[in-house]
PDB file of C-alpha atoms and ligand atoms in Angstrom:
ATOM      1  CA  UNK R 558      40.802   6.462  17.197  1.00 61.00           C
ATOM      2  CA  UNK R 559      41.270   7.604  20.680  1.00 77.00           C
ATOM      3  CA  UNK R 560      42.072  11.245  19.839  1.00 86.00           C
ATOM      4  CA  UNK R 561      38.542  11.044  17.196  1.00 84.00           C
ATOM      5  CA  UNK R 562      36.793   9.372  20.143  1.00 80.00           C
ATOM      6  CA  UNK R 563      37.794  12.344  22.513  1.00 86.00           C
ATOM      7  CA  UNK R 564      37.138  14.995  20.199  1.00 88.00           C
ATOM      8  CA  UNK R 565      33.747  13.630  19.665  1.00 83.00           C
ATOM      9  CA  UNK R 566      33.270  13.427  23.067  1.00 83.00           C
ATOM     10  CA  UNK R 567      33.968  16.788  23.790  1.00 88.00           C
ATOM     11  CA  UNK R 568      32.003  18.416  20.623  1.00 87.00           C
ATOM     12  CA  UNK R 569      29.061  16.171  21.990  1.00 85.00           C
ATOM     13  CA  UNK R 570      29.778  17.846  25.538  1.00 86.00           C
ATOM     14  CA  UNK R 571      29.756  20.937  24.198  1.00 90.00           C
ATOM     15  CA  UNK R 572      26.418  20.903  22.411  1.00 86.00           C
ATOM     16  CA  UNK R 573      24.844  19.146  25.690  1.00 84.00           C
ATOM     17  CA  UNK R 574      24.171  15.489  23.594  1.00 83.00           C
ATOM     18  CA  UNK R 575      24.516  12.701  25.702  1.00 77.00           C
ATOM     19  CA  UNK R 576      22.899   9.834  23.705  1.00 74.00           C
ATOM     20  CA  UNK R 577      25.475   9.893  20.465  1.00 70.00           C
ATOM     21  CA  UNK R 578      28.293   9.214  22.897  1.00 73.00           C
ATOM     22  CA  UNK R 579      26.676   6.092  24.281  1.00 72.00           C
ATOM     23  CA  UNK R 580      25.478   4.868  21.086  1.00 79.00           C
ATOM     24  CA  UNK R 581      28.173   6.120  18.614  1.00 81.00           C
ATOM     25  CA  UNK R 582      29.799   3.026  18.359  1.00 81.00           C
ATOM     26  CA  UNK R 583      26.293   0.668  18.304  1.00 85.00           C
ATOM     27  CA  UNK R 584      25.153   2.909  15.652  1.00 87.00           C
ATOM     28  CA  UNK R 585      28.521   3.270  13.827  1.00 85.00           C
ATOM     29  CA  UNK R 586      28.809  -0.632  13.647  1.00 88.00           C
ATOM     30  CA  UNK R 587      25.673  -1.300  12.553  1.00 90.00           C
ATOM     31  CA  UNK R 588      25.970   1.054   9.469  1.00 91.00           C
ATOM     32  CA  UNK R 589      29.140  -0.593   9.110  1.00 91.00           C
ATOM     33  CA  UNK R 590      27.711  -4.276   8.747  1.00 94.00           C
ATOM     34  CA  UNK R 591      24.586  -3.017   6.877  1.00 94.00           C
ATOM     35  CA  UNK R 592      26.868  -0.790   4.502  1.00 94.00           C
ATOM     36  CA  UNK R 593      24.577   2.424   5.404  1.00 93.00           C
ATOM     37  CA  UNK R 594      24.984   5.266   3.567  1.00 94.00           C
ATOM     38  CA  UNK R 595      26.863   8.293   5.854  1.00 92.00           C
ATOM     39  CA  UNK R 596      23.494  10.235   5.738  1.00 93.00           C
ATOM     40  CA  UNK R 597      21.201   7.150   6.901  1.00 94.00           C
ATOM     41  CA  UNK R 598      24.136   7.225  10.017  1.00 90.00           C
ATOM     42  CA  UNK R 599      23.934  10.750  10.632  1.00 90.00           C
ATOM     43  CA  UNK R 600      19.900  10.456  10.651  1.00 93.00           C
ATOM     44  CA  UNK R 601      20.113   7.218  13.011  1.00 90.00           C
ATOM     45  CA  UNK R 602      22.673   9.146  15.545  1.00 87.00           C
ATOM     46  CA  UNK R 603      20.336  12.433  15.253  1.00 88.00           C
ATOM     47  CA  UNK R 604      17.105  10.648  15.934  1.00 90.00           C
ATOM     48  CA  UNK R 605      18.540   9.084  18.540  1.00 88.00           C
ATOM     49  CA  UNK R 606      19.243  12.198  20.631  1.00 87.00           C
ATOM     50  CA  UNK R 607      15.831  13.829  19.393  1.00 88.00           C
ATOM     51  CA  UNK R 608      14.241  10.655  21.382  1.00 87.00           C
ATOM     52  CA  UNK R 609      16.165  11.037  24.136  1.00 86.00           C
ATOM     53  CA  UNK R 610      15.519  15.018  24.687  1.00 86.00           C
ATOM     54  CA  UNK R 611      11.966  14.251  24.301  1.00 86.00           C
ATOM     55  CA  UNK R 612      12.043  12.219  27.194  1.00 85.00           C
ATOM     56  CA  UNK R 613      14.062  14.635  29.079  1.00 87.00           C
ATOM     57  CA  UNK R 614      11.651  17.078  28.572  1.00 88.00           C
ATOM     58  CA  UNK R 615       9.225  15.050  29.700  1.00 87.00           C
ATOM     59  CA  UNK R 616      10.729  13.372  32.110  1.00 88.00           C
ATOM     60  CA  UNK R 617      11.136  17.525  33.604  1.00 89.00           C
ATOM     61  CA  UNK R 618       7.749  18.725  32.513  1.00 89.00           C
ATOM     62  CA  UNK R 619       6.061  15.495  35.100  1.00 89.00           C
ATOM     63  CA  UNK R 620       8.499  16.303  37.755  1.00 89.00           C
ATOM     64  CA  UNK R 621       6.997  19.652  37.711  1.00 90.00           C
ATOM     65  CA  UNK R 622       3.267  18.637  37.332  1.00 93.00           C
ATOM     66  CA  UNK R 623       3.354  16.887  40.708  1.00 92.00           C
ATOM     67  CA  UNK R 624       0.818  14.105  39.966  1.00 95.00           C
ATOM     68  CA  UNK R 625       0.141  11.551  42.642  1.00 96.00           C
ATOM     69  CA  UNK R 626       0.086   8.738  40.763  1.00 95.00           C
ATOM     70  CA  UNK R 627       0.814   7.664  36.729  1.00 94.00           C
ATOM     71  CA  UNK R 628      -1.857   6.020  34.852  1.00 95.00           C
ATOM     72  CA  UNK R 629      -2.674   6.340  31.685  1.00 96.00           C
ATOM     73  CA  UNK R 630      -5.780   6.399  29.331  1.00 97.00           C
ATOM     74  CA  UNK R 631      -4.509   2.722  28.342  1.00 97.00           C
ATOM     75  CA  UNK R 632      -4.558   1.818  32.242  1.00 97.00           C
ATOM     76  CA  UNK R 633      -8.208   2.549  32.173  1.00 97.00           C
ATOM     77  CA  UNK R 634     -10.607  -0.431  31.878  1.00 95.00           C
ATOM     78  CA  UNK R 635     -13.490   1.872  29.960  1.00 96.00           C
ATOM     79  CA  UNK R 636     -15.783  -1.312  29.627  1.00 94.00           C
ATOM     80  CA  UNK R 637     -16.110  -1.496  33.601  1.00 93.00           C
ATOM     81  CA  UNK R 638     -17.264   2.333  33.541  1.00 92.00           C
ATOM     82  CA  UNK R 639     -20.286   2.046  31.294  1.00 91.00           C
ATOM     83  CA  UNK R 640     -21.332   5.528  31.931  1.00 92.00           C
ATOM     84  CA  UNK R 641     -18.074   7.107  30.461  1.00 95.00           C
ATOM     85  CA  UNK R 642     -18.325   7.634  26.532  1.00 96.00           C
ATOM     86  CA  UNK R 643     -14.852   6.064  25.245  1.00 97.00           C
ATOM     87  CA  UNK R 644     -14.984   7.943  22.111  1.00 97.00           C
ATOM     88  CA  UNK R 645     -15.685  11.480  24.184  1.00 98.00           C
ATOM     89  CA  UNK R 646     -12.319  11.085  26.265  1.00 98.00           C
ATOM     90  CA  UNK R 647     -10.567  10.149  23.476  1.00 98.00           C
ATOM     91  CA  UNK R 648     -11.407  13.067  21.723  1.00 98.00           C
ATOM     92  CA  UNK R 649     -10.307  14.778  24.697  1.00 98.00           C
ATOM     93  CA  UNK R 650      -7.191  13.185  24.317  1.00 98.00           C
ATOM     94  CA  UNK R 651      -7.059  15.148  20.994  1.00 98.00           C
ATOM     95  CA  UNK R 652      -6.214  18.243  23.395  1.00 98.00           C
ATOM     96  CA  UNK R 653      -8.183  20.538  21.562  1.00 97.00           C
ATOM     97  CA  UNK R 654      -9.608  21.685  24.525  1.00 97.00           C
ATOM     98  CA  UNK R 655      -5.974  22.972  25.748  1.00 97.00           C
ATOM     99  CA  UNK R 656      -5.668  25.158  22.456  1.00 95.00           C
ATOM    100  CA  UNK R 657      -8.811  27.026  23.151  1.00 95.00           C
ATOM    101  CA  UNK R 658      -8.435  27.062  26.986  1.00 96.00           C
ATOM    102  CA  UNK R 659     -11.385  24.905  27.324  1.00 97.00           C
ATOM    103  CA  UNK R 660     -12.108  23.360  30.371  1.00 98.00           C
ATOM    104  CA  UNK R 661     -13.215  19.234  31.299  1.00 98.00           C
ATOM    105  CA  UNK R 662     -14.940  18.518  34.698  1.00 98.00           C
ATOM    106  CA  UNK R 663     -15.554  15.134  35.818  1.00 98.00           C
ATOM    107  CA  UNK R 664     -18.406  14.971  38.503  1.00 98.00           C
ATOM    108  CA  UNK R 665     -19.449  11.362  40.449  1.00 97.00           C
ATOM    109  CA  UNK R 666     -18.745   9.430  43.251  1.00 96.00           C
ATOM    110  CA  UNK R 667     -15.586   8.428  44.849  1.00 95.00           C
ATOM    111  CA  UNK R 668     -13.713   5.740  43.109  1.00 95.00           C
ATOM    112  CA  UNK R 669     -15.090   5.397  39.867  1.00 96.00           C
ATOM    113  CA  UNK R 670     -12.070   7.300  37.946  1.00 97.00           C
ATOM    114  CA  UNK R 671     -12.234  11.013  38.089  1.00 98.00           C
ATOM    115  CA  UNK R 672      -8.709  11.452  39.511  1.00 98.00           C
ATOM    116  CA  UNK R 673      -7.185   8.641  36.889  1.00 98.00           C
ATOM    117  CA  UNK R 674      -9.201  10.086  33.677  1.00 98.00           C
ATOM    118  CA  UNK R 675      -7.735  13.589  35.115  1.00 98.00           C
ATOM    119  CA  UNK R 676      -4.287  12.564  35.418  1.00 98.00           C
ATOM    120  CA  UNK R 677      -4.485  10.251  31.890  1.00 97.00           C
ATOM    121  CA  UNK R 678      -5.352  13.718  30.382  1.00 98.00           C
ATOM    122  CA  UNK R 679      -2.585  15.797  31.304  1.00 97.00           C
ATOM    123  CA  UNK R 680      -0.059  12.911  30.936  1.00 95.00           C
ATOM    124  CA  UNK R 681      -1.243  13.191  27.513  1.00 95.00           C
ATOM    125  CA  UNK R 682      -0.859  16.996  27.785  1.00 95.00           C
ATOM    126  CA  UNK R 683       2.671  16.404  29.080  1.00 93.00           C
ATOM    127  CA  UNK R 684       3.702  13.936  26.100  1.00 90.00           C
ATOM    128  CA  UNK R 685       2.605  17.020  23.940  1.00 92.00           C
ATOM    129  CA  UNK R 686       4.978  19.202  25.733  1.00 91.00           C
ATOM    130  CA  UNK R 687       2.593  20.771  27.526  1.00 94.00           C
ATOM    131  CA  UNK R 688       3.358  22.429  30.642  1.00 95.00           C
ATOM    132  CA  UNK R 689       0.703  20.928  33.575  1.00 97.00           C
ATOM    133  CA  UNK R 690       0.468  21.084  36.969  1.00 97.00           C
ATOM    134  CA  UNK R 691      -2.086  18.920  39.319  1.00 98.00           C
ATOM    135  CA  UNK R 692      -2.987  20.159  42.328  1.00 98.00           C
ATOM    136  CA  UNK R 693      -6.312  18.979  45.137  1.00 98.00           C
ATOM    137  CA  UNK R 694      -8.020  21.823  45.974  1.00 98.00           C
ATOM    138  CA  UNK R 695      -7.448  22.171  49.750  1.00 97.00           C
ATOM    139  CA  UNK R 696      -3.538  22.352  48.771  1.00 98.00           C
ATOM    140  CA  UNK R 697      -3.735  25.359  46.255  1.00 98.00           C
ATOM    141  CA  UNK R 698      -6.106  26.732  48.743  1.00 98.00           C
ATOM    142  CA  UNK R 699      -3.207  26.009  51.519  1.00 98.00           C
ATOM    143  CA  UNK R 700      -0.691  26.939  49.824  1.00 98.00           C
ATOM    144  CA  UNK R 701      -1.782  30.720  48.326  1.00 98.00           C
ATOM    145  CA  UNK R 702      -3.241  31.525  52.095  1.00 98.00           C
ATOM    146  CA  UNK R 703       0.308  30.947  53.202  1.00 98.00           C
ATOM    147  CA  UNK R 704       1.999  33.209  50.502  1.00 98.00           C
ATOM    148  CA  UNK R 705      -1.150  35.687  51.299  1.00 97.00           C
ATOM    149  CA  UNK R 706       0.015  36.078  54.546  1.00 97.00           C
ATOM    150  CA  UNK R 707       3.535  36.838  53.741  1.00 98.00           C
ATOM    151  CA  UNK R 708       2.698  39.037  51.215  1.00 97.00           C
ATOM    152  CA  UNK R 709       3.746  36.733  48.629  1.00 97.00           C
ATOM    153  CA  UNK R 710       0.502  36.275  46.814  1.00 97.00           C
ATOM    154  CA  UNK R 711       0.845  37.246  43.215  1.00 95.00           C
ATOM    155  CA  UNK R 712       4.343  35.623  43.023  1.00 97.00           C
ATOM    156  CA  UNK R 713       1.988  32.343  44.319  1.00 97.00           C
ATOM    157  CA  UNK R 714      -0.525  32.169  41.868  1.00 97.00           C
ATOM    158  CA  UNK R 715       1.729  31.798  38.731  1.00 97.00           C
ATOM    159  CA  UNK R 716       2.256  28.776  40.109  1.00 96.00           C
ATOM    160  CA  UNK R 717      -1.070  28.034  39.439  1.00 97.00           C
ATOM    161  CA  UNK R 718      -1.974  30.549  36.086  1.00 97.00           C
ATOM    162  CA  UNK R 719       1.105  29.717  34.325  1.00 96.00           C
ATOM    163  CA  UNK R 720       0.636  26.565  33.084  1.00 97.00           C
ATOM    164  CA  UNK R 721      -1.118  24.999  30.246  1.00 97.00           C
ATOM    165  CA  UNK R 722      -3.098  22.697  32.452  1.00 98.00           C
ATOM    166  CA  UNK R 723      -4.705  22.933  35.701  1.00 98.00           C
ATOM    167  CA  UNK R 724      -5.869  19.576  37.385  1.00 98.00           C
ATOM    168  CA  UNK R 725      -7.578  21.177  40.519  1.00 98.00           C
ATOM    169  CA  UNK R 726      -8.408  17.452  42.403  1.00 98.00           C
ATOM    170  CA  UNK R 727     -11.095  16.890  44.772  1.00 98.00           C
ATOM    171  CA  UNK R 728     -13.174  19.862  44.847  1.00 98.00           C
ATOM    172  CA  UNK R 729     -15.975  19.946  47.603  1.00 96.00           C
ATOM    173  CA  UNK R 730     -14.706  17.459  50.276  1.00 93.00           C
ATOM    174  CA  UNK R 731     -14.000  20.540  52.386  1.00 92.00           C
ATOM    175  CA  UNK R 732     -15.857  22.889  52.079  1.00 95.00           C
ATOM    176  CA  UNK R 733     -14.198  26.654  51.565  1.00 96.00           C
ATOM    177  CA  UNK R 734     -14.645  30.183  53.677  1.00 96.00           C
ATOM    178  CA  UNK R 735     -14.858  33.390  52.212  1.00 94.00           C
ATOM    179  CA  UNK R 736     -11.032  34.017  52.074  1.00 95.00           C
ATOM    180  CA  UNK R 737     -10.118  30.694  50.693  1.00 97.00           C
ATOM    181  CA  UNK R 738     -12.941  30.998  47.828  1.00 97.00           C
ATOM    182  CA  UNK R 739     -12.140  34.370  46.886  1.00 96.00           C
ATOM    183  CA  UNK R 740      -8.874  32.746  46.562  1.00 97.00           C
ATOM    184  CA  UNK R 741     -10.079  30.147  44.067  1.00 97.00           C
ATOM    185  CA  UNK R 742     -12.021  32.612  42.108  1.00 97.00           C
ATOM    186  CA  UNK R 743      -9.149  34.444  41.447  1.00 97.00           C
ATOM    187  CA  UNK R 744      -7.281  31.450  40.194  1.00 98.00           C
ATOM    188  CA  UNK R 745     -10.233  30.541  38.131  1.00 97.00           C
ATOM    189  CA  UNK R 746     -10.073  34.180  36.550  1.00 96.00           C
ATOM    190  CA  UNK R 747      -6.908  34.706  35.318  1.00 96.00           C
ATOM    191  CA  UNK R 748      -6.991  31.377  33.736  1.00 96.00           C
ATOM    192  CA  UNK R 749     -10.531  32.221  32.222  1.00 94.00           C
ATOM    193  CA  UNK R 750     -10.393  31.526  28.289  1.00 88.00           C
ATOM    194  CA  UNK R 751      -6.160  31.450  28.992  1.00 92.00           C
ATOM    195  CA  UNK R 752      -5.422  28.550  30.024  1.00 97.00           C
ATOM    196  CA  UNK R 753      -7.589  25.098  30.583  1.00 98.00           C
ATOM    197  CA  UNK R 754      -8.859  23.607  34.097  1.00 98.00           C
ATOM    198  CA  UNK R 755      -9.453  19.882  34.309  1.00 98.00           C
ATOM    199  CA  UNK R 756     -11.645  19.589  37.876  1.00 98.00           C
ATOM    200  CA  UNK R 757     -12.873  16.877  39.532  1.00 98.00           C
ATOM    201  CA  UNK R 758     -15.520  17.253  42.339  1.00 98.00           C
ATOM    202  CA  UNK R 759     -18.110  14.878  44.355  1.00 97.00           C
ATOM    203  CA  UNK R 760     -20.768  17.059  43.884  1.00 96.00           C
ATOM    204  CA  UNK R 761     -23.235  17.745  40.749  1.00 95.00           C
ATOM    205  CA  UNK R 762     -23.085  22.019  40.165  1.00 95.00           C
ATOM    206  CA  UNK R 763     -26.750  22.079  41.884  1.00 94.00           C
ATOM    207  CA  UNK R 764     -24.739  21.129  45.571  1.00 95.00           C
ATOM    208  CA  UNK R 765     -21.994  23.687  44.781  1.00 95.00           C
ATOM    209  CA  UNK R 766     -22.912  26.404  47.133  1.00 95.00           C
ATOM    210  CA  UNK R 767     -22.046  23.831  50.094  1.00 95.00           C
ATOM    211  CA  UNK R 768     -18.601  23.898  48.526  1.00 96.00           C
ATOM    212  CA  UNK R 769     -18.408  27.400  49.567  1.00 95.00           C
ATOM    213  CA  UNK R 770     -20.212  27.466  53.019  1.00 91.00           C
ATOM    214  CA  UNK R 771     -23.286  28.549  51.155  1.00 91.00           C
ATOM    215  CA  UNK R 772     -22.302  31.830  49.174  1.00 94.00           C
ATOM    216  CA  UNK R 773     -24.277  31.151  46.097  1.00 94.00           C
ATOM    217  CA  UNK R 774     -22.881  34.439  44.461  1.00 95.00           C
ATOM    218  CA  UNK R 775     -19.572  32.977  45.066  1.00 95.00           C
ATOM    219  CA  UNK R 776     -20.710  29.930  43.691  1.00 96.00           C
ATOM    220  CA  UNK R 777     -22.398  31.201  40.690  1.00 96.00           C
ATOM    221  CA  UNK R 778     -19.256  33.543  39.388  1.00 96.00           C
ATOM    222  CA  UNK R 779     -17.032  30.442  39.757  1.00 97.00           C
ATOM    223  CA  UNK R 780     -19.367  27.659  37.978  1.00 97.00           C
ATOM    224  CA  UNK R 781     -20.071  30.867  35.199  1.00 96.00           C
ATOM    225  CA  UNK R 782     -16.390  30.782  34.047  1.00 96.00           C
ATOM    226  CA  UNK R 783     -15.751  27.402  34.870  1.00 97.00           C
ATOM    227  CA  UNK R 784     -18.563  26.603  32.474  1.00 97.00           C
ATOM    228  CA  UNK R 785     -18.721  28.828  30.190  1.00 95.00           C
ATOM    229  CA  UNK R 786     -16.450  26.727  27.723  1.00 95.00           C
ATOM    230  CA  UNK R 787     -15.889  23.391  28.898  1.00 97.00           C
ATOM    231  CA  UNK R 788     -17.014  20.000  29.123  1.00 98.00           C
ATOM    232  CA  UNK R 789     -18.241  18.094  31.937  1.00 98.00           C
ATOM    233  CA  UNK R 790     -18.212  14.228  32.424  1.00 97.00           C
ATOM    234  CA  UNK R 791     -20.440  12.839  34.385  1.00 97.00           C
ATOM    235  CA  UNK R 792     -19.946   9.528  35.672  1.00 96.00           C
ATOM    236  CA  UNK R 793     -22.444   7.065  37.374  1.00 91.00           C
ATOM    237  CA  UNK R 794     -20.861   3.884  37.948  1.00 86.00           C
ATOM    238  CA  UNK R 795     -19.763   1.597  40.464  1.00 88.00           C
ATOM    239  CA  UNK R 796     -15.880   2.388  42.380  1.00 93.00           C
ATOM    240  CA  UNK R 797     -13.008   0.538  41.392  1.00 92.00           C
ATOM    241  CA  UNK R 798     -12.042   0.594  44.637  1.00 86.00           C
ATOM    242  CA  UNK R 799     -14.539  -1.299  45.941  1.00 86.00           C
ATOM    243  CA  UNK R 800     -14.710  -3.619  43.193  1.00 83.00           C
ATOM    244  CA  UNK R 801     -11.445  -4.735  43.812  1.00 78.00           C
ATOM    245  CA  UNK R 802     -12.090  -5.042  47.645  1.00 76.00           C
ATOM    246  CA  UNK R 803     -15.730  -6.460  46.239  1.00 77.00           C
ATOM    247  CA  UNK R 804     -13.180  -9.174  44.292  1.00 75.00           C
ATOM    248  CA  UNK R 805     -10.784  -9.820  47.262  1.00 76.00           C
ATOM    249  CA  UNK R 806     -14.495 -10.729  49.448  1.00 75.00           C
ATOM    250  CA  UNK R 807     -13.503  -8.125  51.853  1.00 71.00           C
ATOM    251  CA  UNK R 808     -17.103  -6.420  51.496  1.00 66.00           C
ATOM    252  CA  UNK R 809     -20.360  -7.395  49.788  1.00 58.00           C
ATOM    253  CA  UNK R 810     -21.451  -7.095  46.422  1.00 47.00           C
ATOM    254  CA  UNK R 811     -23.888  -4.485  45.942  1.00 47.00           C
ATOM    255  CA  UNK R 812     -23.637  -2.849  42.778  1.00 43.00           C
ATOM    256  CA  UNK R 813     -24.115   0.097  41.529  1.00 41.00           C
ATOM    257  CA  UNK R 814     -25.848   1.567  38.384  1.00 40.00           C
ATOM    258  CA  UNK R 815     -23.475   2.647  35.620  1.00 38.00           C
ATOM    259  CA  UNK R 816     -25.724   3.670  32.958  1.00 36.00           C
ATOM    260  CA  UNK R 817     -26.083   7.341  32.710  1.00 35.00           C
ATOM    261  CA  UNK R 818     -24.119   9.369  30.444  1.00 33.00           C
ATOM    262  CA  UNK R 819     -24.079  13.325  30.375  1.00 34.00           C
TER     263      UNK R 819
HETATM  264  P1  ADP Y1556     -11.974   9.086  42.058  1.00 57.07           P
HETATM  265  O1  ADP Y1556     -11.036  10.201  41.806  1.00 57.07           O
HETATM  266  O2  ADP Y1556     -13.202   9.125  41.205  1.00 57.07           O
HETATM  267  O3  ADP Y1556     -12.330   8.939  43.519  1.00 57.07           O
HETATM  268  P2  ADP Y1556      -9.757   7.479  41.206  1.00 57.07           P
HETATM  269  O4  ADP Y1556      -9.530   8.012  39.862  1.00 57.07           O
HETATM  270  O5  ADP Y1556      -8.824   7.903  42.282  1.00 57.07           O
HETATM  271  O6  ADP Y1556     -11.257   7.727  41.677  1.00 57.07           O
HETATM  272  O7  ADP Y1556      -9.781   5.892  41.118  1.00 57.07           O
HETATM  273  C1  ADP Y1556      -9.523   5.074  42.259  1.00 57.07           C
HETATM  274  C2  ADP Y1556      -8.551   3.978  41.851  1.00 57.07           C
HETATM  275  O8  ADP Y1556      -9.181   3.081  40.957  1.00 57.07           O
HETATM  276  C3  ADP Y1556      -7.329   4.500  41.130  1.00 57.07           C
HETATM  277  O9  ADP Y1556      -6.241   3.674  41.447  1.00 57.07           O
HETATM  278  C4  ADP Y1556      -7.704   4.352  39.659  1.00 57.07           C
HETATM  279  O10 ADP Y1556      -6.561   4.169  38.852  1.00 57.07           O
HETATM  280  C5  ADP Y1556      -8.557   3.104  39.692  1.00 57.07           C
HETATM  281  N1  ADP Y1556      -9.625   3.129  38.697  1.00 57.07           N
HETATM  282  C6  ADP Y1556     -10.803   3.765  38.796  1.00 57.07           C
HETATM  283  N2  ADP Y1556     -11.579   3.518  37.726  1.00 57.07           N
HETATM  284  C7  ADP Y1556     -10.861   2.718  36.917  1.00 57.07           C
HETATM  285  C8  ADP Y1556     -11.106   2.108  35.654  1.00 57.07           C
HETATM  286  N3  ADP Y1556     -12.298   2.218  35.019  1.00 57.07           N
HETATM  287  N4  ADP Y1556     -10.115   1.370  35.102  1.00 57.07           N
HETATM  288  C9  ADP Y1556      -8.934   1.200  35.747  1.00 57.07           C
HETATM  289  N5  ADP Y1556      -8.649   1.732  36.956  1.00 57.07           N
HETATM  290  C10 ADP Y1556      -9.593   2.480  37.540  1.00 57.07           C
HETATM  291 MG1   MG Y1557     -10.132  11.436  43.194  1.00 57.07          MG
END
């Protein structure tokens, strides 16, 4: 048994499995008891590995995607955000949008869920295999001025074109100079009709300009291909945030109106 064990062992080794080895003998004792036939154990021991590879993979592709937090469409209480259509982001979930390159945009105020619907998104992306990557937009920024400078540029933005998904966070907190939009518009080209951009951004597409220290050409190529096939969410409500703080009495309760929907 010892000599099967290790030759298993090794055979598994050699083929990179790592879940038959744990669970051989679970598996293998079960059948036993339940008198399954050899195929049903082979299946059993197969789909076993399958599961766990899956999770590897995703496990790897989340590592890469650099989110700041996990949550979920299922973490998100849709009856508190009135202005949000539940069946729309649902569909969304569907990721057709990522096999046509489509983009999604979520627009409103802080704390009502832009960032979390982004993130739910691509985790949904990721559980698809999809390769994501999030990103706020004063860090891509950042981060391809620096490689611009050391000529490392082009090398920089497959970081950025390459894959599937996009998230670019937080767009129009800070506002952008020429260099740094130029920078963004190139982004936003090479993944034009490629690959899809989920955005989230404070300000409705009438304030964009201010984004980028009031070039309104600027502005007008970006929101033209950023537009052009995509689908923007536009959210009204009341912030979490502060409904939380609202329910710990830490501020006062003021609410908000959470009844448009784009
Ligand atoms: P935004 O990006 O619009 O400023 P976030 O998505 O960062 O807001 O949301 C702020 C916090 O509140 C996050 O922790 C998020 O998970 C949570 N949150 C916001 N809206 C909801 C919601 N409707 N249901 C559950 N959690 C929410
Ligand atoms: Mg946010």
């Amino acid at each position: 048994m010892n000599l099967l064990k290790e030759r298993i062992e090794n055979a598994c080794e050699r083929l990179k499995l790592t879940e038959p080895i744990d669970h051989l003998r679970e598996i293998a004792e079960e059948a036993a008891t339940k008198e399954l036939p050899y195929p049903e154990f082979l299946i059993r021991l197969l789909e076993r590995e399958v599961a766990a590879a899956n999770e590897r993979a995703t496990t790897a592709l989340m590592r890469f995607a650099s989110l700041p937090f996990y949550k979920t469409l299922e973490d998100f209480d849709f009856p508190f955000q009135a202005s949000i259509d539940k069946k729309q982001i649902l569909e969304l979930a569907n990721l057709s949008f990522v096999e046509h390159g489509d983009n999604v945009i979520f627009v409103g105020p802080p704390g009502v869920g832009k960032t979390h619907l982004a993130i739910a998104l691509a985790i949904e992306a990721a559980r698809a295999r999809q390769k994501i990557r999030f990103t706020t937009l004063a860090d891509m920024v950042g981060s391809l001025q620096r490689a611009f400078e050391v000529g490392n540029l082009s090398q920089r933005l497959l970081a950025y074109t390459k894959p599937k998904i996009l998230v670019i966070d937080e767009v129009g907190f800070l506002p952008l100079d020429r260099a740094q939009s130029s920078l963004l518009f190139q982004v936003i080209c090479q993944r034009y009709e490629r690959g899809s951009i989920i955005l989230t951004s404070n300000k409705s597409y009438g304030e964009w300009a201010e984004i980028f220290s009031g070039d309104e050409v600027i502005a007008a190529a970006i929101l033209d291909r950023l537009l052009h096939h995509s689908t923007t969410i536009s959210i009204r409500g009341e912030s979490y945030r502060l409904r939380e703080k609202k329910k710990a009495g830490l501020v006062g309760t003021k609410g908000g109106d959470a009844m448009t929907k784009n």
